[in-house]
Amino acid sequence: MQDPIRLFYWPTPNGWKISIALEEMGLPYEVTLIDIGKGDQFAPEFLKISPNNRMPAIVDPDGPGGAPVSLFESGAILQYLARKTGLFYGADECARLMVDQWLMWQMGGLGPMAGQAHHFLKYAAQDLPYAKDRYRNEVARLYGVLDRQLAETEYVAGADFTIADMAVWPWASLWEGQQQVLDDKPHLARWLDLMWSRPGVVAGRALHADLRADRSDSKAQQVIFGQGQR
């Protein structure tokens, strides 16, 4: 058995992507907690691995050619782990292209927009109706796109479970906090339930779930959302 992958993690949607992948792929791993409410993401030793001061990140002692490798950015980590194991990335190039485009849709669309919705709907110090409406509506549009895709496919990128599902589900599973509805999105609702039936997804989501904090704490907000000063 290979040496464990070191996962730098906190129980957030982006962290769940990688804990789910490691569980689904059956890879051994050990967790280093990065408490984003306390500012662990700014520690010099972590910035050597993740210069954008964001988790998740990994260090794989058995990287390409058997040499250690470190990676930041959840999408890049998912692609690396899928290539490393040969799992959840499609059986041919056409399938991989489908996975890639939905992975990038999450990275460039759903993740940032849902994150902004969470911020302005739940955590912003000021009540900003324009911002709330802007991000709530954009997330609704994106879920409409996803629902139409899932009307044609079992999983996000086709007939099989892939890293695209691992990327999208952590954010989509928090639809209520984004003030969304599923009554008009039956295919999205079906897929959300399907994902909850996978033991690896459940285990990845449960990793250190007890540490998931209330971000209404003003000091934690200052640390997490005041990163432009760093």
mmCIF file of C-alpha atoms in Angstrom:
data_model
loop_
_atom_site.group_PDB
_atom_site.id
_atom_site.type_symbol
_atom_site.label_atom_id
_atom_site.label_comp_id
_atom_site.label_asym_id
_atom_site.label_seq_id
_atom_site.Cartn_x
_atom_site.Cartn_y
_atom_site.Cartn_z
ATOM 1 C CA MET A 1 0.000 0.000 0.000
ATOM 2 C CA GLN A 2 1.255 3.460 -0.878
ATOM 3 C CA ASP A 3 2.072 6.063 1.736
ATOM 4 C CA PRO A 4 -0.981 8.167 2.596
ATOM 5 C CA ILE A 5 -1.768 11.347 0.760
ATOM 6 C CA ARG A 6 -1.721 14.360 3.045
ATOM 7 C CA LEU A 7 -4.975 16.303 2.744
ATOM 8 C CA PHE A 8 -5.088 19.923 3.903
ATOM 9 C CA TYR A 9 -8.743 20.317 4.688
ATOM 10 C CA TRP A 10 -11.617 22.064 6.384
ATOM 11 C CA PRO A 11 -15.259 20.888 6.134
ATOM 12 C CA THR A 12 -16.498 23.228 3.401
ATOM 13 C CA PRO A 13 -17.831 22.449 -0.090
ATOM 14 C CA ASN A 14 -14.388 22.794 -1.638
ATOM 15 C CA GLY A 15 -12.857 20.575 1.023
ATOM 16 C CA TRP A 16 -15.584 17.968 0.542
ATOM 17 C CA LYS A 17 -14.711 17.597 -3.124
ATOM 18 C CA ILE A 18 -11.361 16.059 -2.236
ATOM 19 C CA SER A 19 -12.420 14.069 0.821
ATOM 20 C CA ILE A 20 -15.174 12.528 -1.328
ATOM 21 C CA ALA A 21 -12.680 11.733 -4.097
ATOM 22 C CA LEU A 22 -10.238 10.077 -1.710
ATOM 23 C CA GLU A 23 -13.017 7.994 -0.166
ATOM 24 C CA GLU A 24 -14.516 7.000 -3.512
ATOM 25 C CA MET A 25 -11.097 6.113 -4.943
ATOM 26 C CA GLY A 26 -10.060 4.135 -1.880
ATOM 27 C CA LEU A 27 -6.811 6.067 -1.493
ATOM 28 C CA PRO A 28 -5.129 6.181 1.916
ATOM 29 C CA TYR A 29 -4.936 9.680 3.314
ATOM 30 C CA GLU A 30 -4.262 11.631 6.471
ATOM 31 C CA VAL A 31 -5.823 14.965 7.304
ATOM 32 C CA THR A 32 -4.139 18.204 8.293
ATOM 33 C CA LEU A 33 -6.857 20.583 9.411
ATOM 34 C CA ILE A 34 -6.715 24.139 8.064
ATOM 35 C CA ASP A 35 -9.011 26.129 10.332
ATOM 36 C CA ILE A 36 -10.030 28.967 8.043
ATOM 37 C CA GLY A 37 -11.777 30.767 10.915
ATOM 38 C CA LYS A 38 -8.494 30.997 12.804
ATOM 39 C CA GLY A 39 -6.376 31.930 9.782
ATOM 40 C CA ASP A 40 -4.435 28.690 9.338
ATOM 41 C CA GLN A 41 -4.577 29.281 5.576
ATOM 42 C CA PHE A 42 -2.120 32.156 5.973
ATOM 43 C CA ALA A 43 0.577 30.146 7.747
ATOM 44 C CA PRO A 44 3.889 30.289 5.824
ATOM 45 C CA GLU A 45 4.224 26.503 5.701
ATOM 46 C CA PHE A 46 0.762 26.181 4.142
ATOM 47 C CA LEU A 47 1.404 28.972 1.635
ATOM 48 C CA LYS A 48 4.353 26.959 0.300
ATOM 49 C CA ILE A 49 1.793 24.363 -0.799
ATOM 50 C CA SER A 50 -1.157 26.626 -1.569
ATOM 51 C CA PRO A 51 0.119 30.106 -2.510
ATOM 52 C CA ASN A 52 -3.442 31.375 -3.029
ATOM 53 C CA ASN A 53 -4.104 30.747 0.704
ATOM 54 C CA ARG A 54 -7.024 28.432 -0.007
ATOM 55 C CA MET A 55 -7.697 24.896 0.987
ATOM 56 C CA PRO A 56 -7.976 22.127 -0.087
ATOM 57 C CA ALA A 57 -4.490 21.122 -1.049
ATOM 58 C CA ILE A 58 -2.685 17.793 -1.084
ATOM 59 C CA VAL A 59 0.806 16.379 -0.869
ATOM 60 C CA ASP A 60 1.167 12.992 -2.532
ATOM 61 C CA PRO A 61 4.403 11.249 -1.537
ATOM 62 C CA ASP A 62 4.004 8.953 -4.557
ATOM 63 C CA GLY A 63 3.528 11.457 -7.341
ATOM 64 C CA PRO A 64 4.590 11.264 -10.996
ATOM 65 C CA GLY A 65 7.704 9.166 -11.355
ATOM 66 C CA GLY A 66 7.467 8.195 -7.702
ATOM 67 C CA ALA A 67 8.499 11.682 -6.535
ATOM 68 C CA PRO A 68 6.441 13.718 -4.052
ATOM 69 C CA VAL A 69 4.099 16.303 -5.517
ATOM 70 C CA SER A 70 1.936 19.020 -3.976
ATOM 71 C CA LEU A 71 -1.190 20.470 -5.547
ATOM 72 C CA PHE A 72 -3.651 23.235 -4.779
ATOM 73 C CA GLU A 73 -6.996 24.108 -6.483
ATOM 74 C CA SER A 74 -9.728 21.506 -6.083
ATOM 75 C CA GLY A 75 -10.330 21.010 -9.816
ATOM 76 C CA ALA A 76 -6.662 20.315 -10.490
ATOM 77 C CA ILE A 77 -6.537 17.914 -7.549
ATOM 78 C CA LEU A 78 -9.586 16.009 -8.822
ATOM 79 C CA GLN A 79 -8.072 15.660 -12.287
ATOM 80 C CA TYR A 80 -4.771 14.486 -10.826
ATOM 81 C CA LEU A 81 -6.352 11.886 -8.569
ATOM 82 C CA ALA A 82 -8.546 10.605 -11.398
ATOM 83 C CA ARG A 83 -5.524 10.219 -13.681
ATOM 84 C CA LYS A 84 -3.495 8.624 -10.901
ATOM 85 C CA THR A 85 -6.109 5.961 -10.208
ATOM 86 C CA GLY A 86 -7.708 5.630 -13.624
ATOM 87 C CA LEU A 87 -11.082 6.121 -11.945
ATOM 88 C CA PHE A 88 -14.071 8.432 -12.447
ATOM 89 C CA TYR A 89 -12.716 10.258 -15.499
ATOM 90 C CA GLY A 90 -14.412 8.515 -18.414
ATOM 91 C CA ALA A 91 -13.398 5.552 -20.537
ATOM 92 C CA ASP A 92 -12.229 7.523 -23.592
ATOM 93 C CA GLU A 93 -11.285 11.015 -24.702
ATOM 94 C CA CYS A 94 -14.835 12.015 -25.605
ATOM 95 C CA ALA A 95 -16.020 11.029 -22.136
ATOM 96 C CA ARG A 96 -13.128 12.905 -20.522
ATOM 97 C CA LEU A 97 -13.995 16.040 -22.490
ATOM 98 C CA MET A 98 -17.533 15.848 -21.144
ATOM 99 C CA VAL A 99 -16.178 15.497 -17.611
ATOM 100 C CA ASP A 100 -13.776 18.394 -18.094
ATOM 101 C CA GLN A 101 -16.390 20.820 -19.344
ATOM 102 C CA TRP A 102 -18.733 20.157 -16.427
ATOM 103 C CA LEU A 103 -15.841 20.300 -13.984
ATOM 104 C CA MET A 104 -14.908 23.716 -15.390
ATOM 105 C CA TRP A 105 -18.584 24.755 -15.245
ATOM 106 C CA GLN A 106 -18.470 24.110 -11.523
ATOM 107 C CA MET A 107 -15.111 25.764 -10.980
ATOM 108 C CA GLY A 108 -15.906 28.894 -12.969
ATOM 109 C CA GLY A 109 -19.658 29.118 -12.444
ATOM 110 C CA LEU A 110 -21.538 27.257 -9.769
ATOM 111 C CA GLY A 111 -18.852 27.349 -7.073
ATOM 112 C CA PRO A 112 -18.092 31.089 -7.219
ATOM 113 C CA MET A 113 -21.730 32.101 -7.683
ATOM 114 C CA ALA A 114 -23.029 29.851 -4.899
ATOM 115 C CA GLY A 115 -20.217 31.067 -2.666
ATOM 116 C CA GLN A 116 -21.215 34.680 -3.274
ATOM 117 C CA ALA A 117 -24.865 33.783 -2.645
ATOM 118 C CA HIS A 118 -23.915 32.262 0.702
ATOM 119 C CA HIS A 119 -21.891 35.343 1.575
ATOM 120 C CA PHE A 120 -24.519 37.963 0.836
ATOM 121 C CA LEU A 121 -27.531 35.941 1.993
ATOM 122 C CA LYS A 122 -26.027 34.674 5.248
ATOM 123 C CA TYR A 123 -22.873 36.488 6.309
ATOM 124 C CA ALA A 124 -22.607 40.011 4.900
ATOM 125 C CA ALA A 125 -22.544 42.701 7.583
ATOM 126 C CA GLN A 126 -24.822 44.919 5.488
ATOM 127 C CA ASP A 127 -28.169 44.077 3.908
ATOM 128 C CA LEU A 128 -27.528 44.489 0.181
ATOM 129 C CA PRO A 129 -30.685 43.537 -1.757
ATOM 130 C CA TYR A 130 -29.044 44.012 -5.164
ATOM 131 C CA ALA A 131 -26.225 41.602 -4.334
ATOM 132 C CA LYS A 132 -28.633 39.097 -2.785
ATOM 133 C CA ASP A 133 -30.867 39.135 -5.853
ATOM 134 C CA ARG A 134 -27.919 39.038 -8.258
ATOM 135 C CA TYR A 135 -26.348 35.896 -6.838
ATOM 136 C CA ARG A 136 -29.570 34.142 -5.842
ATOM 137 C CA ASN A 137 -30.843 34.543 -9.400
ATOM 138 C CA GLU A 138 -27.601 33.464 -11.013
ATOM 139 C CA VAL A 139 -27.472 30.312 -8.884
ATOM 140 C CA ALA A 140 -31.071 29.586 -9.912
ATOM 141 C CA ARG A 141 -30.083 29.953 -13.562
ATOM 142 C CA LEU A 142 -27.147 27.595 -13.114
ATOM 143 C CA TYR A 143 -29.322 25.002 -11.405
ATOM 144 C CA GLY A 144 -31.673 25.250 -14.366
ATOM 145 C CA VAL A 145 -28.749 24.440 -16.653
ATOM 146 C CA LEU A 146 -27.832 21.480 -14.450
ATOM 147 C CA ASP A 147 -31.416 20.227 -14.270
ATOM 148 C CA ARG A 148 -31.690 20.212 -18.063
ATOM 149 C CA GLN A 149 -28.430 18.272 -18.308
ATOM 150 C CA LEU A 150 -29.609 15.731 -15.739
ATOM 151 C CA ALA A 151 -32.824 15.243 -17.697
ATOM 152 C CA GLU A 152 -30.636 13.622 -20.349
ATOM 153 C CA THR A 153 -28.023 11.838 -18.223
ATOM 154 C CA GLU A 154 -27.902 9.787 -15.035
ATOM 155 C CA TYR A 155 -24.947 11.729 -13.672
ATOM 156 C CA VAL A 156 -23.625 15.196 -14.432
ATOM 157 C CA ALA A 157 -21.254 14.205 -17.251
ATOM 158 C CA GLY A 158 -23.055 11.148 -18.589
ATOM 159 C CA ALA A 159 -24.095 7.670 -17.582
ATOM 160 C CA ASP A 160 -21.343 7.191 -15.014
ATOM 161 C CA PHE A 161 -20.330 8.807 -11.732
ATOM 162 C CA THR A 162 -17.244 10.985 -12.251
ATOM 163 C CA ILE A 163 -15.164 13.725 -10.698
ATOM 164 C CA ALA A 164 -17.666 16.187 -12.207
ATOM 165 C CA ASP A 165 -20.263 14.887 -9.743
ATOM 166 C CA MET A 166 -17.731 15.146 -6.925
ATOM 167 C CA ALA A 167 -17.149 18.794 -7.810
ATOM 168 C CA VAL A 168 -20.761 19.861 -8.296
ATOM 169 C CA TRP A 169 -22.516 18.017 -5.481
ATOM 170 C CA PRO A 170 -20.871 19.699 -2.451
ATOM 171 C CA TRP A 171 -22.198 23.072 -3.569
ATOM 172 C CA ALA A 172 -25.518 21.804 -4.924
ATOM 173 C CA SER A 173 -26.216 19.928 -1.693
ATOM 174 C CA LEU A 174 -26.427 23.320 0.058
ATOM 175 C CA TRP A 175 -29.206 24.585 -2.213
ATOM 176 C CA GLU A 176 -31.427 25.578 0.712
ATOM 177 C CA GLY A 177 -28.810 27.964 2.097
ATOM 178 C CA GLN A 178 -28.646 29.548 -1.355
ATOM 179 C CA GLN A 179 -32.428 30.166 -1.122
ATOM 180 C CA GLN A 180 -33.224 27.874 -4.024
ATOM 181 C CA VAL A 181 -36.180 25.582 -4.726
ATOM 182 C CA LEU A 182 -36.249 22.148 -6.342
ATOM 183 C CA ASP A 183 -39.962 21.894 -7.136
ATOM 184 C CA ASP A 184 -39.260 22.925 -10.731
ATOM 185 C CA LYS A 185 -35.993 20.941 -10.967
ATOM 186 C CA PRO A 186 -36.974 17.261 -10.587
ATOM 187 C CA HIS A 187 -33.875 15.924 -12.296
ATOM 188 C CA LEU A 188 -31.569 17.857 -9.994
ATOM 189 C CA ALA A 189 -33.561 16.581 -7.005
ATOM 190 C CA ARG A 190 -33.224 13.002 -8.263
ATOM 191 C CA TRP A 191 -29.468 13.366 -8.664
ATOM 192 C CA LEU A 192 -29.017 14.908 -5.221
ATOM 193 C CA ASP A 193 -30.743 11.877 -3.694
ATOM 194 C CA LEU A 194 -28.676 9.531 -5.863
ATOM 195 C CA MET A 195 -25.472 11.086 -4.587
ATOM 196 C CA TRP A 196 -26.560 10.664 -0.972
ATOM 197 C CA SER A 197 -26.826 6.921 -1.656
ATOM 198 C CA ARG A 198 -23.076 6.569 -2.291
ATOM 199 C CA PRO A 199 -21.093 5.538 0.824
ATOM 200 C CA GLY A 200 -17.967 7.343 -0.357
ATOM 201 C CA VAL A 201 -19.874 10.585 -0.809
ATOM 202 C CA VAL A 202 -21.439 10.281 2.626
ATOM 203 C CA ALA A 203 -18.083 9.464 4.244
ATOM 204 C CA GLY A 204 -16.330 12.359 2.517
ATOM 205 C CA ARG A 205 -19.050 14.775 3.553
ATOM 206 C CA ALA A 206 -18.922 13.528 7.155
ATOM 207 C CA LEU A 207 -15.171 14.081 7.554
ATOM 208 C CA HIS A 208 -14.767 16.349 10.599
ATOM 209 C CA ALA A 209 -18.353 17.554 10.138
ATOM 210 C CA ASP A 210 -18.434 18.438 13.824
ATOM 211 C CA LEU A 211 -15.999 21.293 13.102
ATOM 212 C CA ARG A 212 -18.267 23.016 10.633
ATOM 213 C CA ALA A 213 -18.683 26.400 12.284
ATOM 214 C CA ASP A 214 -21.253 29.141 12.413
ATOM 215 C CA ARG A 215 -19.751 31.802 10.144
ATOM 216 C CA SER A 216 -21.898 34.478 11.750
ATOM 217 C CA ASP A 217 -19.105 34.858 14.313
ATOM 218 C CA SER A 218 -17.679 38.323 13.637
ATOM 219 C CA LYS A 219 -14.048 37.440 14.318
ATOM 220 C CA ALA A 220 -14.169 34.410 12.015
ATOM 221 C CA GLN A 221 -15.780 36.567 9.326
ATOM 222 C CA GLN A 222 -12.990 39.110 9.593
ATOM 223 C CA VAL A 223 -10.395 36.382 9.094
ATOM 224 C CA ILE A 224 -12.189 34.562 6.287
ATOM 225 C CA PHE A 225 -13.598 37.487 4.314
ATOM 226 C CA GLY A 226 -10.898 40.084 5.012
ATOM 227 C CA GLN A 227 -8.327 38.309 2.886
ATOM 228 C CA GLY A 228 -7.781 41.241 0.549
ATOM 229 C CA GLN A 229 -5.625 42.789 3.273
ATOM 230 C CA ARG A 230 -3.171 39.904 3.262
#
